[in-house]
Amino acid sequence: MADDSTTLGKRRIRLRLVFAMGLLAFVTAVIYQVTSSLKSEPKFHIGKHLPPGKVQPQIVCGYMRAAFLAPDGSVWAWGQGYNGKTTRTLSVYGTPKRLGHAIDWRKIAIGEEELFGIKEDGTLWRCNLDSTLVGNPVIKTNFAELFERVGADSDWSEISVNGMHHVLALKQDGSLWAMGENKWGELGQGYIGSPITNLVQVLEGAKWKDASASFPRNYGLREDGTIWRWGVRPTTMFTTPEADATPAQISPDTNWVAIASGTLFVVALKSDNSLWIHGIYATLITEYTPSMDAESFSRIGSAKDWVEIVSSQSHILVKKRDGSWWSCGNDFYGQLGIGRATKGVSPLLQMLYPLELCSVVAGTGTTLIYAPDGKIWSFGARLGSPEISERKREFYTKANQLAEKIGLSPYYFSYRDYEYDVKPHLVWQWPPVNSP
């Protein structure tokens, strides 16, 4: 009997200790959330506009890294650098770092490992961002090795990169070319197989207006206003993946004017400025229920004043004729620019800030803004911030366990893997002080 009482006493002490630890985590998490919301950040505003440069500035964003084509034709990058293996981040850069000394870049596109660029002479180049952002000493001292030329042609006009898997490139004559992984027919060659390391033409004879590389499926807009797709067959993605290795038309309509794709979905504009979406992941982007018909698009809303679309893997940004920007999709890090961060999918809402004169791009968990005064701002996951520690994950788990016990949501404290901002965060200002 005495043994039972002793065991019961120990159990109570253990439970009290667990509860006390959970309570401490809970209170600390509340304090952290409140103090985080009070952090001082520069308020979003647009100052004096910069004079025109030699090229149109461009921001591109991928998975936790981004690049900037500056008005003088130089290229800068920031975010995470990996060693190319399965280890965690080796180094992070919260502000842009210049890549090489060249000032003759015209277009850029970013993937998970590489940055591609087109120069003024129409040549195509690539740069390994992992080696560069990690700070490989050879590359840091020999800028000629930062970029390597891709092929011998000099008539490239546009590029689109999907993660670390493959790249699509358009020539000035409207032909489309691809290289990289071909596991699911991503290169549109009519077959699946090993990676192709040289650029090969997609659907010989076809004339393309635009192409959007995404995982694990690509979309292309032809000059005749039709939309085509190739890559993994979406309905088989979670069973035994099957490939559509040859490009095929997905809508009978011929009045499409713009496309932007994410993971297993594509958004598109028609010539009447209406907005449409297609794909099995469309329900994760918008509240509008998409058609499962392989050839059908579902319309988003009834407005007919959309003029520009951009997309990440899980959220989209759309611009209206009046210059206002709207967003929908995953808002876990606050990347939609609507003043909050939630686990759910947000409907199409207007972004809270005056972005009429800004360039806006979407990345994984992030939205970047380039203002005409040269400032770069961000919403969502802060590029270049280190991932949180396992200890911090454990801490939030305990806080959520206690939250559930007292009747709150078990996800009351939705910790993020990276620092994030629901209000505009000032990343950088062009031109930089003491730039090389």
Tab-separated table of C-alpha atoms in Angstrom:
chain	number	residue	atom	x	y	z
A	1	MET	CA	0.000	0.000	0.000
A	2	ALA	CA	2.877	2.314	0.935
A	3	ASP	CA	4.571	1.491	-2.392
A	4	ASP	CA	1.401	2.479	-4.266
A	5	SER	CA	1.280	5.820	-2.424
A	6	THR	CA	4.940	6.477	-3.202
A	7	THR	CA	4.419	5.659	-6.893
A	8	LEU	CA	1.333	7.881	-7.014
A	9	GLY	CA	3.232	10.723	-5.340
A	10	LYS	CA	6.085	10.473	-7.826
A	11	ARG	CA	3.608	10.464	-10.716
A	12	ARG	CA	1.955	13.628	-9.395
A	13	ILE	CA	5.314	15.355	-9.002
A	14	ARG	CA	6.225	14.333	-12.575
A	15	LEU	CA	2.920	15.653	-13.923
A	16	ARG	CA	3.375	18.927	-12.064
A	17	LEU	CA	6.867	19.325	-13.500
A	18	VAL	CA	5.615	18.615	-17.043
A	19	PHE	CA	2.765	21.092	-16.534
A	20	ALA	CA	5.157	23.720	-15.151
A	21	MET	CA	7.494	23.296	-18.138
A	22	GLY	CA	4.558	23.576	-20.504
A	23	LEU	CA	3.260	26.656	-18.689
A	24	LEU	CA	6.675	28.295	-18.896
A	25	ALA	CA	6.865	27.534	-22.615
A	26	PHE	CA	3.312	28.823	-23.085
A	27	VAL	CA	3.940	32.139	-21.280
A	28	THR	CA	7.280	32.638	-23.026
A	29	ALA	CA	5.690	31.966	-26.417
A	30	VAL	CA	2.973	34.565	-25.709
A	31	ILE	CA	5.605	37.131	-24.699
A	32	TYR	CA	7.656	36.305	-27.813
A	33	GLN	CA	4.667	36.756	-30.121
A	34	VAL	CA	3.744	40.089	-28.531
A	35	THR	CA	7.299	41.466	-28.592
A	36	SER	CA	7.814	40.236	-32.165
A	37	SER	CA	4.775	42.206	-33.284
A	38	LEU	CA	6.239	45.336	-31.684
A	39	LYS	CA	9.620	45.105	-33.417
A	40	SER	CA	10.666	48.381	-35.021
A	41	GLU	CA	10.824	48.149	-38.810
A	42	PRO	CA	11.149	50.963	-41.361
A	43	LYS	CA	7.700	51.870	-42.664
A	44	PHE	CA	7.029	51.068	-46.290
A	45	HIS	CA	7.233	54.164	-48.442
A	46	ILE	CA	8.512	55.123	-51.867
A	47	GLY	CA	11.013	57.939	-52.018
A	48	LYS	CA	12.485	59.808	-54.959
A	49	HIS	CA	12.504	57.685	-58.092
A	50	LEU	CA	15.834	56.601	-59.507
A	51	PRO	CA	16.710	57.716	-63.039
A	52	PRO	CA	16.456	54.989	-65.719
A	53	GLY	CA	19.426	52.632	-65.887
A	54	LYS	CA	20.973	50.778	-68.813
A	55	VAL	CA	18.698	47.751	-68.203
A	56	GLN	CA	15.272	47.115	-66.683
A	57	PRO	CA	15.812	46.044	-63.036
A	58	GLN	CA	14.617	42.520	-62.258
A	59	ILE	CA	14.168	40.452	-59.072
A	60	VAL	CA	13.862	36.662	-59.167
A	61	CYS	CA	13.137	34.412	-56.205
A	62	GLY	CA	13.385	30.658	-55.652
A	63	TYR	CA	13.593	28.456	-52.583
A	64	MET	CA	15.036	30.660	-49.794
A	65	ARG	CA	17.302	32.557	-52.155
A	66	ALA	CA	16.915	35.433	-54.584
A	67	ALA	CA	18.818	37.485	-57.144
A	68	PHE	CA	18.644	41.049	-58.414
A	69	LEU	CA	19.537	42.407	-61.843
A	70	ALA	CA	20.550	45.981	-61.056
A	71	PRO	CA	19.960	48.993	-63.324
A	72	ASP	CA	23.667	49.063	-64.236
A	73	GLY	CA	23.568	45.478	-65.556
A	74	SER	CA	25.269	43.832	-62.563
A	75	VAL	CA	23.835	40.776	-60.754
A	76	TRP	CA	23.473	40.312	-56.986
A	77	ALA	CA	22.230	37.368	-54.886
A	78	TRP	CA	21.253	36.633	-51.290
A	79	GLY	CA	19.713	33.867	-49.207
A	80	GLN	CA	21.011	30.462	-48.249
A	81	GLY	CA	24.048	28.595	-49.498
A	82	TYR	CA	24.322	24.804	-49.299
A	83	ASN	CA	27.202	22.430	-49.876
A	84	GLY	CA	25.192	20.427	-52.387
A	85	LYS	CA	24.666	17.527	-49.975
A	86	THR	CA	21.992	16.713	-47.428
A	87	THR	CA	23.506	18.835	-44.658
A	88	ARG	CA	21.869	21.994	-43.379
A	89	THR	CA	22.673	25.553	-44.335
A	90	LEU	CA	26.362	26.382	-44.384
A	91	SER	CA	26.017	30.131	-44.627
A	92	VAL	CA	23.355	32.766	-45.066
A	93	TYR	CA	23.365	36.232	-46.566
A	94	GLY	CA	20.595	38.601	-45.524
A	95	THR	CA	21.651	41.292	-47.993
A	96	PRO	CA	22.574	40.936	-51.677
A	97	LYS	CA	26.112	39.903	-52.570
A	98	ARG	CA	27.518	40.803	-55.978
A	99	LEU	CA	28.215	37.965	-58.398
A	100	GLY	CA	31.260	38.768	-60.506
A	101	HIS	CA	32.136	42.064	-62.170
A	102	ALA	CA	30.096	41.857	-65.399
A	103	ILE	CA	27.637	44.685	-66.155
A	104	ASP	CA	26.176	43.353	-69.396
A	105	TRP	CA	23.354	41.142	-68.058
A	106	ARG	CA	19.877	41.544	-69.601
A	107	LYS	CA	17.687	38.813	-68.014
A	108	ILE	CA	18.042	36.398	-65.083
A	109	ALA	CA	16.178	33.366	-63.673
A	110	ILE	CA	16.833	31.459	-60.453
A	111	GLY	CA	16.514	27.824	-59.396
A	112	GLU	CA	17.305	25.895	-56.252
A	113	GLU	CA	20.995	25.557	-57.038
A	114	GLU	CA	21.720	27.720	-60.044
A	115	LEU	CA	21.213	31.177	-61.468
A	116	PHE	CA	20.831	31.526	-65.234
A	117	GLY	CA	21.392	34.760	-67.116
A	118	ILE	CA	21.208	36.166	-70.638
A	119	LYS	CA	23.743	38.799	-71.629
A	120	GLU	CA	23.301	41.762	-73.968
A	121	ASP	CA	24.867	39.735	-76.774
A	122	GLY	CA	22.168	37.044	-76.424
A	123	THR	CA	24.433	34.396	-74.879
A	124	LEU	CA	23.183	32.141	-72.049
A	125	TRP	CA	25.154	31.592	-68.814
A	126	ARG	CA	24.792	29.738	-65.505
A	127	CYS	CA	26.188	30.194	-61.985
A	128	ASN	CA	26.264	27.649	-59.140
A	129	LEU	CA	24.711	29.529	-56.235
A	130	ASP	CA	25.629	26.929	-53.629
A	131	SER	CA	29.347	27.372	-54.226
A	132	THR	CA	28.983	31.149	-54.487
A	133	LEU	CA	26.789	31.831	-51.447
A	134	VAL	CA	28.673	29.336	-49.297
A	135	GLY	CA	31.834	31.252	-50.148
A	136	ASN	CA	33.984	28.781	-52.053
A	137	PRO	CA	37.463	30.379	-51.843
A	138	VAL	CA	38.318	29.509	-55.450
A	139	ILE	CA	35.219	31.219	-56.754
A	140	LYS	CA	35.609	34.203	-54.434
A	141	THR	CA	39.068	34.966	-55.816
A	142	ASN	CA	38.463	34.039	-59.454
A	143	PHE	CA	35.383	35.852	-60.728
A	144	ALA	CA	35.789	34.374	-64.201
A	145	GLU	CA	34.650	31.055	-62.736
A	146	LEU	CA	31.391	32.412	-61.305
A	147	PHE	CA	29.477	31.915	-64.550
A	148	GLU	CA	29.952	29.382	-67.301
A	149	ARG	CA	28.471	29.700	-70.768
A	150	VAL	CA	25.683	27.336	-71.835
A	151	GLY	CA	25.999	26.294	-75.459
A	152	ALA	CA	27.356	28.379	-78.331
A	153	ASP	CA	24.197	30.196	-79.488
A	154	SER	CA	23.663	33.934	-79.061
A	155	ASP	CA	19.959	34.417	-79.736
A	156	TRP	CA	18.319	33.666	-76.378
A	157	SER	CA	15.461	35.889	-75.184
A	158	GLU	CA	13.793	34.378	-72.069
A	159	ILE	CA	14.525	31.744	-69.397
A	160	SER	CA	12.514	29.868	-66.761
A	161	VAL	CA	14.081	27.600	-64.133
A	162	ASN	CA	12.435	24.989	-61.927
A	163	GLY	CA	14.267	24.362	-58.672
A	164	MET	CA	17.341	22.258	-59.309
A	165	HIS	CA	15.647	20.049	-61.873
A	166	HIS	CA	15.496	21.680	-65.306
A	167	VAL	CA	15.522	24.903	-67.288
A	168	LEU	CA	13.436	26.146	-70.232
A	169	ALA	CA	14.824	28.798	-72.592
A	170	LEU	CA	13.212	30.723	-75.446
A	171	LYS	CA	15.065	31.904	-78.520
A	172	GLN	CA	14.351	35.062	-80.456
A	173	ASP	CA	12.785	32.997	-83.262
A	174	GLY	CA	10.123	31.637	-80.847
A	175	SER	CA	11.623	28.156	-80.495
A	176	LEU	CA	11.698	26.569	-77.027
A	177	TRP	CA	14.612	24.596	-75.621
A	178	ALA	CA	15.155	22.567	-72.434
A	179	MET	CA	17.788	20.724	-70.440
A	180	GLY	CA	18.148	19.004	-67.075
A	181	GLU	CA	16.168	16.237	-65.375
A	182	ASN	CA	13.907	14.135	-67.619
A	183	LYS	CA	12.597	11.683	-65.026
A	184	TRP	CA	8.948	12.529	-65.779
A	185	GLY	CA	9.278	13.875	-69.294
A	186	GLU	CA	9.967	17.451	-68.108
A	187	LEU	CA	12.010	18.178	-71.228
A	188	GLY	CA	9.156	17.434	-73.636
A	189	GLN	CA	11.137	15.020	-75.782
A	190	GLY	CA	8.502	12.281	-75.993
A	191	TYR	CA	10.340	9.955	-73.630
A	192	ILE	CA	11.569	9.769	-70.032
A	193	GLY	CA	15.136	8.963	-69.047
A	194	SER	CA	18.413	10.287	-67.716
A	195	PRO	CA	19.178	14.003	-67.426
A	196	ILE	CA	20.102	15.811	-70.643
A	197	THR	CA	23.040	18.162	-70.168
A	198	ASN	CA	22.745	20.113	-73.422
A	199	LEU	CA	19.805	22.211	-74.627
A	200	VAL	CA	17.337	20.296	-76.819
A	201	GLN	CA	14.374	21.732	-78.719
A	202	VAL	CA	10.822	21.204	-77.439
A	203	LEU	CA	8.292	20.323	-80.159
A	204	GLU	CA	10.288	21.220	-83.232
A	205	GLY	CA	8.565	23.734	-85.495
A	206	ALA	CA	6.348	25.188	-82.746
A	207	LYS	CA	6.490	28.912	-82.007
A	208	TRP	CA	6.245	29.854	-78.330
A	209	LYS	CA	5.425	33.161	-76.623
A	210	ASP	CA	6.257	32.093	-73.060
A	211	ALA	CA	7.112	29.035	-70.959
A	212	SER	CA	6.881	28.361	-67.225
A	213	ALA	CA	8.999	25.647	-65.597
A	214	SER	CA	7.598	24.105	-62.426
A	215	PHE	CA	7.877	20.869	-60.491
A	216	PRO	CA	7.125	18.348	-61.824
A	217	ARG	CA	5.206	19.730	-64.797
A	218	ASN	CA	5.798	22.489	-67.342
A	219	TYR	CA	3.454	24.820	-69.176
A	220	GLY	CA	3.951	26.725	-72.397
A	221	LEU	CA	2.048	29.495	-74.191
A	222	ARG	CA	2.220	29.304	-77.970
A	223	GLU	CA	2.065	32.280	-80.313
A	224	ASP	CA	-1.364	31.116	-81.487
A	225	GLY	CA	-2.784	31.746	-77.977
A	226	THR	CA	-2.986	28.089	-76.884
A	227	ILE	CA	-1.628	26.596	-73.631
A	228	TRP	CA	0.316	23.325	-73.556
A	229	ARG	CA	1.634	21.080	-70.785
A	230	TRP	CA	4.110	18.240	-70.325
A	231	GLY	CA	5.715	16.330	-67.446
A	232	VAL	CA	4.217	14.126	-64.733
A	233	ARG	CA	0.530	13.211	-65.089
A	234	PRO	CA	-1.051	14.923	-62.027
A	235	THR	CA	-3.635	12.214	-61.282
A	236	THR	CA	-0.804	9.680	-60.855
A	237	MET	CA	1.494	11.903	-58.781
A	238	PHE	CA	0.775	10.161	-55.466
A	239	THR	CA	0.531	6.584	-56.728
A	240	THR	CA	2.844	5.388	-59.468
A	241	PRO	CA	3.812	8.543	-61.393
A	242	GLU	CA	3.202	8.428	-65.120
A	243	ALA	CA	4.551	10.916	-67.607
A	244	ASP	CA	3.128	13.009	-70.411
A	245	ALA	CA	6.487	13.362	-72.097
A	246	THR	CA	5.175	15.078	-75.241
A	247	PRO	CA	3.610	18.564	-74.993
A	248	ALA	CA	-0.181	18.507	-75.367
A	249	GLN	CA	-2.772	21.262	-75.502
A	250	ILE	CA	-4.872	21.556	-72.303
A	251	SER	CA	-7.571	23.995	-73.420
A	252	PRO	CA	-9.337	24.461	-76.753
A	253	ASP	CA	-9.305	28.242	-76.244
A	254	THR	CA	-6.949	30.365	-78.338
A	255	ASN	CA	-7.112	33.683	-76.494
A	256	TRP	CA	-4.634	33.100	-73.670
A	257	VAL	CA	-2.072	35.911	-73.225
A	258	ALA	CA	-0.075	35.084	-70.057
A	259	ILE	CA	0.734	32.105	-67.806
A	260	ALA	CA	2.470	31.477	-64.469
A	261	SER	CA	2.778	28.059	-62.832
A	262	GLY	CA	3.408	26.475	-59.443
A	263	THR	CA	3.276	22.927	-58.090
A	264	LEU	CA	0.728	21.074	-60.236
A	265	PHE	CA	-1.230	24.198	-61.167
A	266	VAL	CA	-1.120	27.059	-63.645
A	267	VAL	CA	-2.811	30.461	-63.578
A	268	ALA	CA	-3.515	32.258	-66.830
A	269	LEU	CA	-4.907	35.468	-68.284
A	270	LYS	CA	-7.170	35.716	-71.299
A	271	SER	CA	-7.259	38.558	-73.805
A	272	ASP	CA	-10.383	39.915	-72.070
A	273	ASN	CA	-8.262	40.289	-68.881
A	274	SER	CA	-10.125	37.551	-66.992
A	275	LEU	CA	-8.208	35.285	-64.562
A	276	TRP	CA	-8.242	31.474	-64.663
A	277	ILE	CA	-6.632	28.509	-62.867
A	278	HIS	CA	-6.029	24.852	-63.769
A	279	GLY	CA	-4.548	21.840	-61.963
A	280	ILE	CA	-5.159	19.432	-59.100
A	281	TYR	CA	-3.409	21.738	-56.599
A	282	ALA	CA	-5.620	24.676	-57.502
A	283	THR	CA	-7.725	24.098	-54.372
A	284	LEU	CA	-4.621	24.907	-52.307
A	285	ILE	CA	-4.319	28.285	-54.031
A	286	THR	CA	-7.838	29.661	-54.223
A	287	GLU	CA	-11.277	29.126	-52.718
A	288	TYR	CA	-12.664	28.529	-56.203
A	289	THR	CA	-13.152	24.824	-56.842
A	290	PRO	CA	-11.299	23.889	-60.021
A	291	SER	CA	-12.564	21.518	-62.660
A	292	MET	CA	-10.847	18.137	-62.657
A	293	ASP	CA	-11.311	17.899	-66.415
A	294	ALA	CA	-7.837	17.697	-67.945
A	295	GLU	CA	-8.771	20.310	-70.565
A	296	SER	CA	-10.747	22.739	-68.391
A	297	PHE	CA	-9.787	25.919	-66.558
A	298	SER	CA	-11.800	27.422	-63.697
A	299	ARG	CA	-12.335	31.148	-63.560
A	300	ILE	CA	-11.267	33.110	-60.472
A	301	GLY	CA	-13.859	35.779	-59.744
A	302	SER	CA	-15.666	37.871	-62.344
A	303	ALA	CA	-13.277	40.813	-62.770
A	304	LYS	CA	-11.914	41.639	-66.220
A	305	ASP	CA	-9.172	44.074	-65.350
A	306	TRP	CA	-6.219	41.795	-64.560
A	307	VAL	CA	-2.999	42.672	-66.393
A	308	GLU	CA	-0.136	40.711	-64.784
A	309	ILE	CA	0.354	37.415	-62.918
A	310	VAL	CA	3.264	35.912	-60.971
A	311	SER	CA	3.394	32.637	-59.079
A	312	SER	CA	5.429	30.658	-56.573
A	313	GLN	CA	4.978	26.983	-55.769
A	314	SER	CA	2.095	27.784	-53.424
A	315	HIS	CA	0.809	31.356	-53.839
A	316	ILE	CA	-0.036	33.757	-56.634
A	317	LEU	CA	0.106	37.531	-57.045
A	318	VAL	CA	-2.056	39.344	-59.580
A	319	LYS	CA	-2.025	42.972	-60.732
A	320	LYS	CA	-5.076	44.974	-61.805
A	321	ARG	CA	-5.257	47.689	-64.420
A	322	ASP	CA	-5.386	50.350	-61.679
A	323	GLY	CA	-1.970	49.147	-60.447
A	324	SER	CA	-3.197	47.419	-57.282
A	325	TRP	CA	-1.763	43.996	-56.419
A	326	TRP	CA	-3.870	41.101	-55.117
A	327	SER	CA	-2.791	37.756	-53.649
A	328	CYS	CA	-4.100	34.344	-52.658
A	329	GLY	CA	-2.812	30.914	-51.647
A	330	ASN	CA	-0.639	29.701	-48.798
A	331	ASP	CA	0.053	32.428	-46.212
A	332	PHE	CA	2.020	30.458	-43.601
A	333	TYR	CA	4.824	33.033	-43.453
A	334	GLY	CA	2.711	36.106	-44.239
A	335	GLN	CA	3.891	36.145	-47.860
A	336	LEU	CA	0.532	37.397	-49.175
A	337	GLY	CA	1.123	40.905	-47.846
A	338	ILE	CA	-2.285	41.118	-46.140
A	339	GLY	CA	-0.985	41.711	-42.618
A	340	ARG	CA	-1.182	38.220	-41.156
A	341	ALA	CA	0.331	34.730	-41.265
A	342	THR	CA	-2.033	31.759	-41.192
A	343	LYS	CA	-1.962	28.027	-41.823
A	344	GLY	CA	-4.956	28.113	-44.149
A	345	VAL	CA	-5.462	29.165	-47.748
A	346	SER	CA	-6.462	32.777	-48.221
A	347	PRO	CA	-8.948	33.891	-50.894
A	348	LEU	CA	-7.964	36.566	-53.401
A	349	LEU	CA	-7.448	39.767	-51.366
A	350	GLN	CA	-5.861	43.117	-52.082
A	351	MET	CA	-2.358	43.570	-50.664
A	352	LEU	CA	-2.272	46.266	-47.995
A	353	TYR	CA	0.401	48.554	-49.371
A	354	PRO	CA	0.646	50.980	-52.340
A	355	LEU	CA	2.546	48.819	-54.805
A	356	GLU	CA	1.223	50.382	-58.028
A	357	LEU	CA	4.662	51.404	-59.310
A	358	CYS	CA	6.549	48.378	-57.942
A	359	SER	CA	7.832	45.137	-59.433
A	360	VAL	CA	6.542	42.175	-57.418
A	361	VAL	CA	7.755	38.554	-57.498
A	362	ALA	CA	6.793	35.397	-55.599
A	363	GLY	CA	9.140	32.816	-54.104
A	364	THR	CA	8.692	29.840	-51.803
A	365	GLY	CA	7.181	31.363	-48.660
A	366	THR	CA	8.298	34.844	-49.743
A	367	THR	CA	7.167	37.864	-51.746
A	368	LEU	CA	9.752	40.425	-52.887
A	369	ILE	CA	9.112	43.982	-54.010
A	370	TYR	CA	11.374	46.327	-55.976
A	371	ALA	CA	10.285	49.947	-55.623
A	372	PRO	CA	11.182	52.710	-58.125
A	373	ASP	CA	13.349	54.431	-55.492
A	374	GLY	CA	15.705	51.411	-55.518
A	375	LYS	CA	14.530	49.774	-52.283
A	376	ILE	CA	13.910	46.026	-52.060
A	377	TRP	CA	11.250	44.913	-49.551
A	378	SER	CA	9.919	41.501	-48.550
A	379	PHE	CA	6.883	39.848	-46.989
A	380	GLY	CA	6.986	36.344	-45.529
A	381	ALA	CA	10.045	34.191	-44.835
A	382	ARG	CA	13.102	36.397	-44.499
A	383	LEU	CA	15.744	35.240	-46.963
A	384	GLY	CA	19.088	34.761	-45.314
A	385	SER	CA	17.684	34.064	-41.842
A	386	PRO	CA	18.932	30.821	-40.250
A	387	GLU	CA	16.534	27.974	-39.589
A	388	ILE	CA	15.275	27.696	-36.010
A	389	SER	CA	16.947	25.139	-33.763
A	390	GLU	CA	15.593	21.756	-32.712
A	391	ARG	CA	15.474	23.126	-29.168
A	392	LYS	CA	13.122	25.897	-30.278
A	393	ARG	CA	10.910	23.379	-32.113
A	394	GLU	CA	10.731	21.319	-28.930
A	395	PHE	CA	9.850	24.430	-26.965
A	396	TYR	CA	6.923	25.289	-29.242
A	397	THR	CA	5.705	21.687	-29.182
A	398	LYS	CA	5.409	21.837	-25.383
A	399	ALA	CA	3.652	25.217	-25.541
A	400	ASN	CA	1.120	23.849	-28.036
A	401	GLN	CA	0.509	20.745	-25.915
A	402	LEU	CA	-0.434	22.956	-22.995
A	403	ALA	CA	-2.536	25.194	-25.250
A	404	GLU	CA	-4.543	22.122	-26.289
A	405	LYS	CA	-5.017	21.082	-22.648
A	406	ILE	CA	-6.576	24.435	-21.752
A	407	GLY	CA	-8.946	24.344	-24.703
A	408	LEU	CA	-6.982	26.243	-27.368
A	409	SER	CA	-5.946	24.981	-30.771
A	410	PRO	CA	-3.086	22.443	-30.713
A	411	TYR	CA	-1.482	24.738	-33.321
A	412	TYR	CA	-2.032	27.929	-31.302
A	413	PHE	CA	1.656	28.765	-31.586
A	414	SER	CA	2.453	28.172	-35.242
A	415	TYR	CA	6.215	28.437	-35.199
A	416	ARG	CA	7.975	28.968	-38.509
A	417	ASP	CA	11.272	27.489	-39.611
A	418	TYR	CA	12.605	30.950	-40.497
A	419	GLU	CA	12.181	34.529	-39.394
A	420	TYR	CA	9.207	36.042	-41.177
A	421	ASP	CA	7.477	39.371	-41.637
A	422	VAL	CA	3.779	40.102	-42.079
A	423	LYS	CA	4.665	43.765	-42.653
A	424	PRO	CA	7.171	44.969	-45.262
A	425	HIS	CA	10.775	44.243	-44.294
A	426	LEU	CA	13.442	46.446	-45.875
A	427	VAL	CA	16.014	44.123	-47.428
A	428	TRP	CA	18.338	46.480	-49.273
A	429	GLN	CA	18.718	49.753	-51.149
A	430	TRP	CA	20.124	50.249	-54.648
A	431	PRO	CA	22.674	51.676	-55.252
A	432	PRO	CA	24.504	50.225	-52.237
A	433	VAL	CA	26.909	52.297	-50.210
A	434	ASN	CA	30.560	51.573	-51.114
A	435	SER	CA	29.524	49.107	-53.830
A	436	PRO	CA	32.420	47.544	-55.750
